[in-house]
């Protein structure tokens, strides 16, 4: 699908995208690149990074791949430094690296719980704190910019209520959302850095979807979640552009839900016609006998 944004919406900006070699992270990388940004992608798997970088370069996008694990502080520091060294500035940090698997709470070891928190929550904070120096207003490479850079944290909607077999990810994404708001407050005030998030619904063709929503689950989900439909990676990338370019200049501390309303889903317990009829009957009954008045007073 064609982008509604101008091709130069992110011209001259440099974006560092963790988990940028595959899934939603890669779509954000390529859409940012198509809109003029230079891209550094961070990931653990060299082969995936190499393939992603050549795909981006074949589109004419300036891109580098940097191996690293967001759980390792020294990796985070090295990747941020290398991005700055290569491009001379950093304008946007996208925290898209995430870990996930389905596990019933009673079968999940504390280490399994910790592993996902380490990747999603601690990893996000580690990357933010390493990038702070370059993102702040007037920081190295930003001498010509009138404001600070921006951060975008990829989250989820799992923790808005509760989600089966996702206690670890729900806890991790709740921490990510809290990090988004707190950094928006502190770094927005002190350094003019905007910090926002995106909470995607189920997105087709992503590792998350194949791990968490295999076909068997997906067809059942359609029955009990009336608003269930799959999104495209493009939907998330467009939201990311909106929040990262000038269109989002007044948005700070917000996590945008991009799920077609899915998290609001509730099964319809009565057909519309039945509501109309039942509602009239109830009204008539209450007019005949005002609520709260004992029958003897009528
Ligand atoms: N069910 C229950 N526990 C699991 C599990 C599963 N499917 N997969 C991993 N774990 C547990 C392990 O048993 C281990 O705990 P233990 O030491 O108490 O046994 C802990 O999690 C760490 O597992 P390990 O395989 O050593 O971690 P890793 O660092 O190699 O991999 C994961 C991290 C598990 C999150 C892996 O899924 C991953 O790398 N994911 C990244 C990609 C991804 O998930 N993308 C989707 C994003 S939505």
mmCIF file of C-alpha atoms and ligand atoms in Angstrom:
data_model
loop_
_atom_site.group_PDB
_atom_site.id
_atom_site.type_symbol
_atom_site.label_atom_id
_atom_site.label_comp_id
_atom_site.label_asym_id
_atom_site.label_seq_id
_atom_site.Cartn_x
_atom_site.Cartn_y
_atom_site.Cartn_z
ATOM 1 C CA UNK A 1 0.000 0.000 0.000
ATOM 2 C CA UNK A 2 1.124 3.508 -0.746
ATOM 3 C CA UNK A 3 2.155 5.708 2.172
ATOM 4 C CA UNK A 4 0.040 8.787 2.923
ATOM 5 C CA UNK A 5 3.197 10.562 4.167
ATOM 6 C CA UNK A 6 5.505 12.665 2.003
ATOM 7 C CA UNK A 7 8.612 10.740 0.840
ATOM 8 C CA UNK A 8 10.842 13.237 2.680
ATOM 9 C CA UNK A 9 8.906 13.072 5.997
ATOM 10 C CA UNK A 10 12.004 11.710 7.777
ATOM 11 C CA UNK A 11 14.681 13.172 5.524
ATOM 12 C CA UNK A 12 18.045 13.613 7.209
ATOM 13 C CA UNK A 13 17.014 11.659 10.327
ATOM 14 C CA UNK A 14 18.912 8.680 11.673
ATOM 15 C CA UNK A 15 16.936 5.865 13.289
ATOM 16 C CA UNK A 16 18.291 3.023 15.404
ATOM 17 C CA UNK A 17 15.829 0.141 15.474
ATOM 18 C CA UNK A 18 16.295 -2.849 17.801
ATOM 19 C CA UNK A 19 14.841 -6.031 16.386
ATOM 20 C CA UNK A 20 14.882 -4.156 13.090
ATOM 21 C CA UNK A 21 15.936 -7.138 10.998
ATOM 22 C CA UNK A 22 12.615 -8.979 10.992
ATOM 23 C CA UNK A 23 8.854 -8.679 11.529
ATOM 24 C CA UNK A 24 7.394 -5.344 12.560
ATOM 25 C CA UNK A 25 10.892 -3.951 13.237
ATOM 26 C CA UNK A 26 11.955 -4.584 9.646
ATOM 27 C CA UNK A 27 8.825 -2.962 8.222
ATOM 28 C CA UNK A 28 9.485 0.109 10.369
ATOM 29 C CA UNK A 29 13.103 0.105 9.138
ATOM 30 C CA UNK A 30 12.127 -0.036 5.497
ATOM 31 C CA UNK A 31 9.267 2.490 5.763
ATOM 32 C CA UNK A 32 11.464 4.908 7.717
ATOM 33 C CA UNK A 33 14.129 4.447 5.023
ATOM 34 C CA UNK A 34 11.618 5.014 2.209
ATOM 35 C CA UNK A 35 10.699 8.286 3.910
ATOM 36 C CA UNK A 36 14.280 9.541 3.911
ATOM 37 C CA UNK A 37 15.799 8.208 7.153
ATOM 38 C CA UNK A 38 19.145 6.417 7.467
ATOM 39 C CA UNK A 39 18.795 3.172 9.359
ATOM 40 C CA UNK A 40 20.839 1.214 11.891
ATOM 41 C CA UNK A 41 19.308 -2.115 12.811
ATOM 42 C CA UNK A 42 20.320 -4.071 15.888
ATOM 43 C CA UNK A 43 19.741 -7.794 16.249
ATOM 44 C CA UNK A 44 21.226 -10.995 17.628
ATOM 45 C CA UNK A 45 21.355 -13.010 14.401
ATOM 46 C CA UNK A 46 24.019 -12.002 11.868
ATOM 47 C CA UNK A 47 22.346 -13.763 8.942
ATOM 48 C CA UNK A 48 19.031 -12.021 9.573
ATOM 49 C CA UNK A 49 20.788 -8.661 9.899
ATOM 50 C CA UNK A 50 22.805 -9.164 6.706
ATOM 51 C CA UNK A 51 19.716 -10.091 4.708
ATOM 52 C CA UNK A 52 17.771 -7.115 6.101
ATOM 53 C CA UNK A 53 20.586 -4.657 5.367
ATOM 54 C CA UNK A 54 20.937 -5.826 1.757
ATOM 55 C CA UNK A 55 17.164 -5.607 1.296
ATOM 56 C CA UNK A 56 17.201 -2.027 2.603
ATOM 57 C CA UNK A 57 20.212 -1.060 0.484
ATOM 58 C CA UNK A 58 18.557 -2.494 -2.607
ATOM 59 C CA UNK A 59 15.793 0.071 -2.026
ATOM 60 C CA UNK A 60 18.391 2.840 -2.000
ATOM 61 C CA UNK A 61 18.253 3.206 1.787
ATOM 62 C CA UNK A 62 21.423 3.964 3.771
ATOM 63 C CA UNK A 63 21.545 1.108 6.265
ATOM 64 C CA UNK A 64 23.910 -0.702 8.610
ATOM 65 C CA UNK A 65 23.425 -3.820 10.722
ATOM 66 C CA UNK A 66 24.866 -4.057 14.236
ATOM 67 C CA UNK A 67 24.969 -7.342 16.078
ATOM 68 C CA UNK A 68 23.945 -7.230 19.708
ATOM 69 C CA UNK A 69 21.577 -8.388 22.431
ATOM 70 C CA UNK A 70 19.582 -5.685 24.254
ATOM 71 C CA UNK A 71 20.014 -7.741 27.470
ATOM 72 C CA UNK A 72 23.743 -7.005 27.413
ATOM 73 C CA UNK A 73 24.589 -3.509 28.565
ATOM 74 C CA UNK A 74 27.925 -3.495 26.725
ATOM 75 C CA UNK A 75 26.144 -4.449 23.472
ATOM 76 C CA UNK A 76 23.649 -1.623 23.909
ATOM 77 C CA UNK A 77 26.463 0.874 24.496
ATOM 78 C CA UNK A 78 28.527 -0.387 21.532
ATOM 79 C CA UNK A 79 25.569 -0.345 19.130
ATOM 80 C CA UNK A 80 24.511 3.176 20.101
ATOM 81 C CA UNK A 81 28.119 4.423 19.795
ATOM 82 C CA UNK A 82 28.612 2.706 16.417
ATOM 83 C CA UNK A 83 25.388 4.209 15.078
ATOM 84 C CA UNK A 84 26.581 7.673 16.072
ATOM 85 C CA UNK A 85 30.060 7.071 14.668
ATOM 86 C CA UNK A 86 28.674 5.885 11.351
ATOM 87 C CA UNK A 87 25.943 8.470 10.765
ATOM 88 C CA UNK A 88 27.054 11.386 12.969
ATOM 89 C CA UNK A 89 23.728 11.700 14.821
ATOM 90 C CA UNK A 90 20.815 9.719 16.244
ATOM 91 C CA UNK A 91 17.292 11.139 15.981
ATOM 92 C CA UNK A 92 14.997 8.197 16.623
ATOM 93 C CA UNK A 93 15.330 5.092 18.774
ATOM 94 C CA UNK A 94 12.760 2.351 18.165
ATOM 95 C CA UNK A 95 12.682 -0.428 20.756
ATOM 96 C CA UNK A 96 11.170 -3.271 18.808
ATOM 97 C CA UNK A 97 13.220 -6.223 20.097
ATOM 98 C CA UNK A 98 10.980 -8.555 22.114
ATOM 99 C CA UNK A 99 10.823 -12.086 23.400
ATOM 100 C CA UNK A 100 7.734 -14.191 23.644
ATOM 101 C CA UNK A 101 6.275 -17.676 23.959
ATOM 102 C CA UNK A 102 3.053 -19.134 25.284
ATOM 103 C CA UNK A 103 3.316 -20.645 28.765
ATOM 104 C CA UNK A 104 0.775 -21.308 31.516
ATOM 105 C CA UNK A 105 1.791 -19.409 34.653
ATOM 106 C CA UNK A 106 2.123 -22.646 36.628
ATOM 107 C CA UNK A 107 4.541 -24.076 34.048
ATOM 108 C CA UNK A 108 6.664 -20.953 33.673
ATOM 109 C CA UNK A 109 9.941 -20.886 35.599
ATOM 110 C CA UNK A 110 11.054 -17.668 37.293
ATOM 111 C CA UNK A 111 13.897 -17.616 34.781
ATOM 112 C CA UNK A 112 11.430 -17.809 31.881
ATOM 113 C CA UNK A 113 9.530 -14.865 33.406
ATOM 114 C CA UNK A 114 12.777 -12.944 33.956
ATOM 115 C CA UNK A 115 14.062 -13.632 30.418
ATOM 116 C CA UNK A 116 11.137 -11.820 28.801
ATOM 117 C CA UNK A 117 11.313 -8.932 31.288
ATOM 118 C CA UNK A 118 15.036 -8.660 30.575
ATOM 119 C CA UNK A 119 14.501 -8.391 26.821
ATOM 120 C CA UNK A 120 11.360 -6.248 26.689
ATOM 121 C CA UNK A 121 11.492 -4.074 29.791
ATOM 122 C CA UNK A 122 15.123 -3.880 30.933
ATOM 123 C CA UNK A 123 16.365 -3.978 27.322
ATOM 124 C CA UNK A 124 14.137 -1.032 26.402
ATOM 125 C CA UNK A 125 15.371 1.005 29.373
ATOM 126 C CA UNK A 126 19.012 0.106 28.699
ATOM 127 C CA UNK A 127 18.774 1.252 25.076
ATOM 128 C CA UNK A 128 17.010 4.472 26.117
ATOM 129 C CA UNK A 129 19.623 5.326 28.715
ATOM 130 C CA UNK A 130 22.513 4.661 26.320
ATOM 131 C CA UNK A 131 20.872 6.776 23.593
ATOM 132 C CA UNK A 132 19.947 9.683 25.895
ATOM 133 C CA UNK A 133 23.178 11.590 25.354
ATOM 134 C CA UNK A 134 22.582 11.694 21.565
ATOM 135 C CA UNK A 135 18.830 12.290 21.678
ATOM 136 C CA UNK A 136 18.801 15.233 24.048
ATOM 137 C CA UNK A 137 18.389 18.746 22.655
ATOM 138 C CA UNK A 138 21.801 20.148 21.796
ATOM 139 C CA UNK A 139 23.506 16.755 22.225
ATOM 140 C CA UNK A 140 26.309 15.519 19.933
ATOM 141 C CA UNK A 141 25.153 15.726 16.314
ATOM 142 C CA UNK A 142 22.021 17.709 17.218
ATOM 143 C CA UNK A 143 23.564 21.164 17.225
ATOM 144 C CA UNK A 144 21.426 22.132 14.194
ATOM 145 C CA UNK A 145 18.141 20.748 15.623
ATOM 146 C CA UNK A 146 15.627 22.878 17.471
ATOM 147 C CA UNK A 147 14.477 19.986 19.675
ATOM 148 C CA UNK A 148 15.526 16.619 21.026
ATOM 149 C CA UNK A 149 14.986 13.323 19.240
ATOM 150 C CA UNK A 150 12.284 10.749 19.891
ATOM 151 C CA UNK A 151 11.839 7.249 21.247
ATOM 152 C CA UNK A 152 9.230 4.729 20.214
ATOM 153 C CA UNK A 153 8.585 1.613 22.313
ATOM 154 C CA UNK A 154 6.711 -1.288 20.742
ATOM 155 C CA UNK A 155 4.310 -2.617 23.352
ATOM 156 C CA UNK A 156 1.099 -4.700 23.378
ATOM 157 C CA UNK A 157 -2.458 -4.628 24.734
ATOM 158 C CA UNK A 158 -2.180 -7.898 26.690
ATOM 159 C CA UNK A 159 -1.885 -6.202 30.073
ATOM 160 C CA UNK A 160 -4.875 -3.846 29.691
ATOM 161 C CA UNK A 161 -6.990 -6.684 31.049
ATOM 162 C CA UNK A 162 -5.304 -10.081 31.431
ATOM 163 C CA UNK A 163 -4.165 -12.593 28.829
ATOM 164 C CA UNK A 164 -4.049 -16.365 28.947
ATOM 165 C CA UNK A 165 -0.550 -17.854 29.047
ATOM 166 C CA UNK A 166 1.112 -14.464 28.730
ATOM 167 C CA UNK A 167 1.856 -13.454 32.323
ATOM 168 C CA UNK A 168 5.520 -12.784 31.524
ATOM 169 C CA UNK A 169 4.831 -10.635 28.474
ATOM 170 C CA UNK A 170 1.938 -8.805 30.158
ATOM 171 C CA UNK A 171 4.209 -7.893 33.065
ATOM 172 C CA UNK A 172 6.993 -6.864 30.683
ATOM 173 C CA UNK A 173 4.789 -4.671 28.496
ATOM 174 C CA UNK A 174 3.190 -3.026 31.551
ATOM 175 C CA UNK A 175 6.728 -2.050 32.543
ATOM 176 C CA UNK A 176 7.436 -0.811 29.002
ATOM 177 C CA UNK A 177 4.334 1.432 29.085
ATOM 178 C CA UNK A 178 5.318 2.818 32.481
ATOM 179 C CA UNK A 179 8.810 3.482 31.108
ATOM 180 C CA UNK A 180 7.285 5.320 28.131
ATOM 181 C CA UNK A 181 5.253 7.618 30.378
ATOM 182 C CA UNK A 182 7.989 8.275 32.934
ATOM 183 C CA UNK A 183 10.641 9.044 30.332
ATOM 184 C CA UNK A 184 8.147 11.250 28.481
ATOM 185 C CA UNK A 185 7.712 13.246 31.673
ATOM 186 C CA UNK A 186 11.373 13.462 32.717
ATOM 187 C CA UNK A 187 13.110 13.642 29.341
ATOM 188 C CA UNK A 188 10.329 15.638 27.694
ATOM 189 C CA UNK A 189 10.730 18.278 30.393
ATOM 190 C CA UNK A 190 14.512 18.259 30.663
ATOM 191 C CA UNK A 191 15.674 17.417 27.121
ATOM 192 C CA UNK A 192 12.718 17.889 24.708
ATOM 193 C CA UNK A 193 12.769 14.197 23.830
ATOM 194 C CA UNK A 194 9.368 12.763 22.950
ATOM 195 C CA UNK A 195 8.748 9.196 24.138
ATOM 196 C CA UNK A 196 5.781 7.268 22.779
ATOM 197 C CA UNK A 197 4.683 3.709 22.199
ATOM 198 C CA UNK A 198 2.623 1.594 19.816
ATOM 199 C CA UNK A 199 0.535 -1.354 20.972
ATOM 200 C CA UNK A 200 -0.112 -3.521 17.907
ATOM 201 C CA UNK A 201 -2.894 -6.067 17.615
ATOM 202 C CA UNK A 202 -2.259 -9.392 15.840
ATOM 203 C CA UNK A 203 -0.221 -8.591 12.731
ATOM 204 C CA UNK A 204 -0.014 -11.056 9.876
ATOM 205 C CA UNK A 205 3.323 -12.459 8.789
ATOM 206 C CA UNK A 206 5.186 -11.713 12.048
ATOM 207 C CA UNK A 207 7.149 -14.046 14.354
ATOM 208 C CA UNK A 208 4.768 -12.970 17.145
ATOM 209 C CA UNK A 209 1.772 -14.178 15.144
ATOM 210 C CA UNK A 210 3.264 -17.545 14.255
ATOM 211 C CA UNK A 211 4.368 -18.111 17.864
ATOM 212 C CA UNK A 212 1.303 -16.809 19.693
ATOM 213 C CA UNK A 213 -1.544 -17.163 17.232
ATOM 214 C CA UNK A 214 -1.054 -20.329 15.232
ATOM 215 C CA UNK A 215 -3.987 -21.081 12.897
ATOM 216 C CA UNK A 216 -5.840 -23.248 15.440
ATOM 217 C CA UNK A 217 -5.966 -20.379 17.934
ATOM 218 C CA UNK A 218 -6.716 -17.788 15.304
ATOM 219 C CA UNK A 219 -9.897 -19.438 14.047
ATOM 220 C CA UNK A 220 -11.210 -19.787 17.631
ATOM 221 C CA UNK A 221 -10.324 -16.177 18.415
ATOM 222 C CA UNK A 222 -12.597 -15.029 15.601
ATOM 223 C CA UNK A 223 -15.569 -16.658 17.402
ATOM 224 C CA UNK A 224 -15.170 -15.002 20.778
ATOM 225 C CA UNK A 225 -13.593 -11.708 19.721
ATOM 226 C CA UNK A 226 -15.985 -9.942 17.357
ATOM 227 C CA UNK A 227 -13.433 -7.312 16.377
ATOM 228 C CA UNK A 228 -10.771 -9.892 15.566
ATOM 229 C CA UNK A 229 -9.007 -9.197 12.324
ATOM 230 C CA UNK A 230 -5.381 -9.280 11.368
ATOM 231 C CA UNK A 231 -3.452 -6.108 10.802
ATOM 232 C CA UNK A 232 -0.570 -5.573 8.416
ATOM 233 C CA UNK A 233 2.975 -4.626 9.328
ATOM 234 C CA UNK A 234 2.331 -1.516 7.214
ATOM 235 C CA UNK A 235 -0.320 -0.350 9.725
ATOM 236 C CA UNK A 236 2.266 -0.310 12.497
ATOM 237 C CA UNK A 237 4.942 1.332 10.356
ATOM 238 C CA UNK A 238 2.569 4.175 9.381
ATOM 239 C CA UNK A 239 1.742 4.789 13.054
ATOM 240 C CA UNK A 240 5.490 4.793 13.737
ATOM 241 C CA UNK A 241 6.079 7.434 11.057
ATOM 242 C CA UNK A 242 3.215 9.561 12.399
ATOM 243 C CA UNK A 243 4.674 9.493 15.913
ATOM 244 C CA UNK A 244 8.289 10.015 14.792
ATOM 245 C CA UNK A 245 8.030 12.792 12.233
ATOM 246 C CA UNK A 246 6.715 16.349 12.635
ATOM 247 C CA UNK A 247 3.080 15.170 12.547
ATOM 248 C CA UNK A 248 3.609 13.791 16.062
ATOM 249 C CA UNK A 249 5.373 16.859 17.488
ATOM 250 C CA UNK A 250 2.691 17.428 20.166
ATOM 251 C CA UNK A 251 2.382 13.749 21.146
ATOM 252 C CA UNK A 252 4.388 12.655 24.171
ATOM 253 C CA UNK A 253 3.903 9.821 26.666
ATOM 254 C CA UNK A 254 1.204 8.159 24.621
ATOM 255 C CA UNK A 255 0.952 4.513 23.595
ATOM 256 C CA UNK A 256 -1.127 4.316 20.442
ATOM 257 C CA UNK A 257 -3.230 1.173 20.153
ATOM 258 C CA UNK A 258 -3.241 -0.064 16.557
ATOM 259 C CA UNK A 259 -5.496 -3.119 16.681
ATOM 260 C CA UNK A 260 -8.782 -2.135 15.021
ATOM 261 C CA UNK A 261 -10.371 -1.977 18.474
ATOM 262 C CA UNK A 262 -9.690 -5.631 19.208
ATOM 263 C CA UNK A 263 -8.813 -5.197 22.863
ATOM 264 C CA UNK A 264 -12.315 -3.800 23.431
ATOM 265 C CA UNK A 265 -13.913 -6.982 22.058
ATOM 266 C CA UNK A 266 -16.827 -8.485 23.932
ATOM 267 C CA UNK A 267 -19.139 -11.170 22.649
ATOM 268 C CA UNK A 268 -22.589 -9.759 21.780
ATOM 269 C CA UNK A 269 -24.858 -11.273 24.419
ATOM 270 C CA UNK A 270 -28.153 -10.233 22.754
ATOM 271 C CA UNK A 271 -29.065 -9.524 19.131
ATOM 272 C CA UNK A 272 -29.949 -5.851 18.432
ATOM 273 C CA UNK A 273 -33.622 -6.664 17.681
ATOM 274 C CA UNK A 274 -33.989 -8.454 20.999
ATOM 275 C CA UNK A 275 -32.576 -5.418 22.828
ATOM 276 C CA UNK A 276 -35.164 -3.111 21.189
ATOM 277 C CA UNK A 277 -38.038 -5.336 22.199
ATOM 278 C CA UNK A 278 -36.786 -6.132 25.654
ATOM 279 C CA UNK A 279 -35.953 -2.509 26.358
ATOM 280 C CA UNK A 280 -39.560 -1.378 25.555
ATOM 281 C CA UNK A 281 -41.010 -4.070 27.774
ATOM 282 C CA UNK A 282 -38.737 -3.086 30.654
ATOM 283 C CA UNK A 283 -39.643 0.631 30.176
ATOM 284 C CA UNK A 284 -43.367 -0.133 30.210
ATOM 285 C CA UNK A 285 -43.003 -2.249 33.306
ATOM 286 C CA UNK A 286 -41.090 0.460 35.165
ATOM 287 C CA UNK A 287 -43.652 3.147 34.170
ATOM 288 C CA UNK A 288 -46.453 0.971 35.511
ATOM 289 C CA UNK A 289 -44.517 0.389 38.728
ATOM 290 C CA UNK A 290 -41.920 3.081 39.557
ATOM 291 C CA UNK A 291 -38.791 1.520 40.918
ATOM 292 C CA UNK A 292 -38.413 1.808 44.692
ATOM 293 C CA UNK A 293 -42.129 2.424 45.446
ATOM 294 C CA UNK A 294 -43.759 -0.327 47.458
ATOM 295 C CA UNK A 295 -46.873 -1.785 45.719
ATOM 296 C CA UNK A 296 -49.104 -0.505 48.540
ATOM 297 C CA UNK A 297 -48.351 3.168 47.535
ATOM 298 C CA UNK A 298 -49.392 2.703 43.870
HETATM 299 N N1 LIG B 1 7.722 -22.281 27.632
HETATM 300 C C1 LIG B 1 8.136 -22.161 28.911
HETATM 301 N N2 LIG B 1 9.366 -21.678 29.249
HETATM 302 C C2 LIG B 1 10.176 -21.307 28.237
HETATM 303 C C3 LIG B 1 9.803 -21.395 26.880
HETATM 304 C C4 LIG B 1 8.502 -21.920 26.595
HETATM 305 N N3 LIG B 1 8.062 -22.033 25.330
HETATM 306 N N4 LIG B 1 10.823 -20.939 26.115
HETATM 307 C C5 LIG B 1 11.808 -20.568 26.962
HETATM 308 N N5 LIG B 1 11.418 -20.780 28.237
HETATM 309 C C6 LIG B 1 12.187 -20.550 29.440
HETATM 310 C C7 LIG B 1 13.364 -21.511 29.473
HETATM 311 O O1 LIG B 1 12.972 -22.778 29.973
HETATM 312 C C8 LIG B 1 14.344 -20.788 30.368
HETATM 313 O O2 LIG B 1 14.005 -20.928 31.734
HETATM 314 P P1 LIG B 1 14.789 -22.036 32.690
HETATM 315 O O3 LIG B 1 16.219 -21.626 32.692
HETATM 316 O O4 LIG B 1 14.130 -21.875 34.023
HETATM 317 O O5 LIG B 1 14.533 -23.360 32.051
HETATM 318 C C9 LIG B 1 14.108 -19.341 30.016
HETATM 319 O O6 LIG B 1 12.795 -19.271 29.419
HETATM 320 C C10 LIG B 1 15.127 -18.801 29.044
HETATM 321 O O7 LIG B 1 15.108 -19.639 27.901
HETATM 322 P P2 LIG B 1 16.280 -19.648 26.811
HETATM 323 O O8 LIG B 1 15.861 -20.552 25.709
HETATM 324 O O9 LIG B 1 17.586 -19.891 27.495
HETATM 325 O O10 LIG B 1 16.266 -18.121 26.381
HETATM 326 P P3 LIG B 1 16.911 -17.468 25.111
HETATM 327 O O11 LIG B 1 17.594 -16.264 25.607
HETATM 328 O O12 LIG B 1 17.688 -18.412 24.267
HETATM 329 O O13 LIG B 1 15.618 -17.060 24.229
HETATM 330 C C11 LIG B 1 13.306 -16.438 24.268
HETATM 331 C C12 LIG B 1 14.729 -16.069 24.642
HETATM 332 C C13 LIG B 1 12.890 -17.638 25.065
HETATM 333 C C14 LIG B 1 12.372 -15.265 24.619
HETATM 334 C C15 LIG B 1 13.175 -16.777 22.771
HETATM 335 O O14 LIG B 1 11.858 -17.102 22.495
HETATM 336 C C16 LIG B 1 13.639 -15.659 21.877
HETATM 337 O O15 LIG B 1 14.804 -15.475 21.671
HETATM 338 N N6 LIG B 1 12.718 -14.876 21.316
HETATM 339 C C17 LIG B 1 13.024 -13.727 20.452
HETATM 340 C C18 LIG B 1 12.141 -13.682 19.282
HETATM 341 C C19 LIG B 1 10.679 -13.572 19.642
HETATM 342 O O16 LIG B 1 10.196 -14.123 20.602
HETATM 343 N N7 LIG B 1 9.935 -12.878 18.831
HETATM 344 C C20 LIG B 1 8.524 -12.717 19.036
HETATM 345 C C21 LIG B 1 8.239 -11.362 19.520
HETATM 346 S S1 LIG B 1 6.514 -11.161 19.803
#
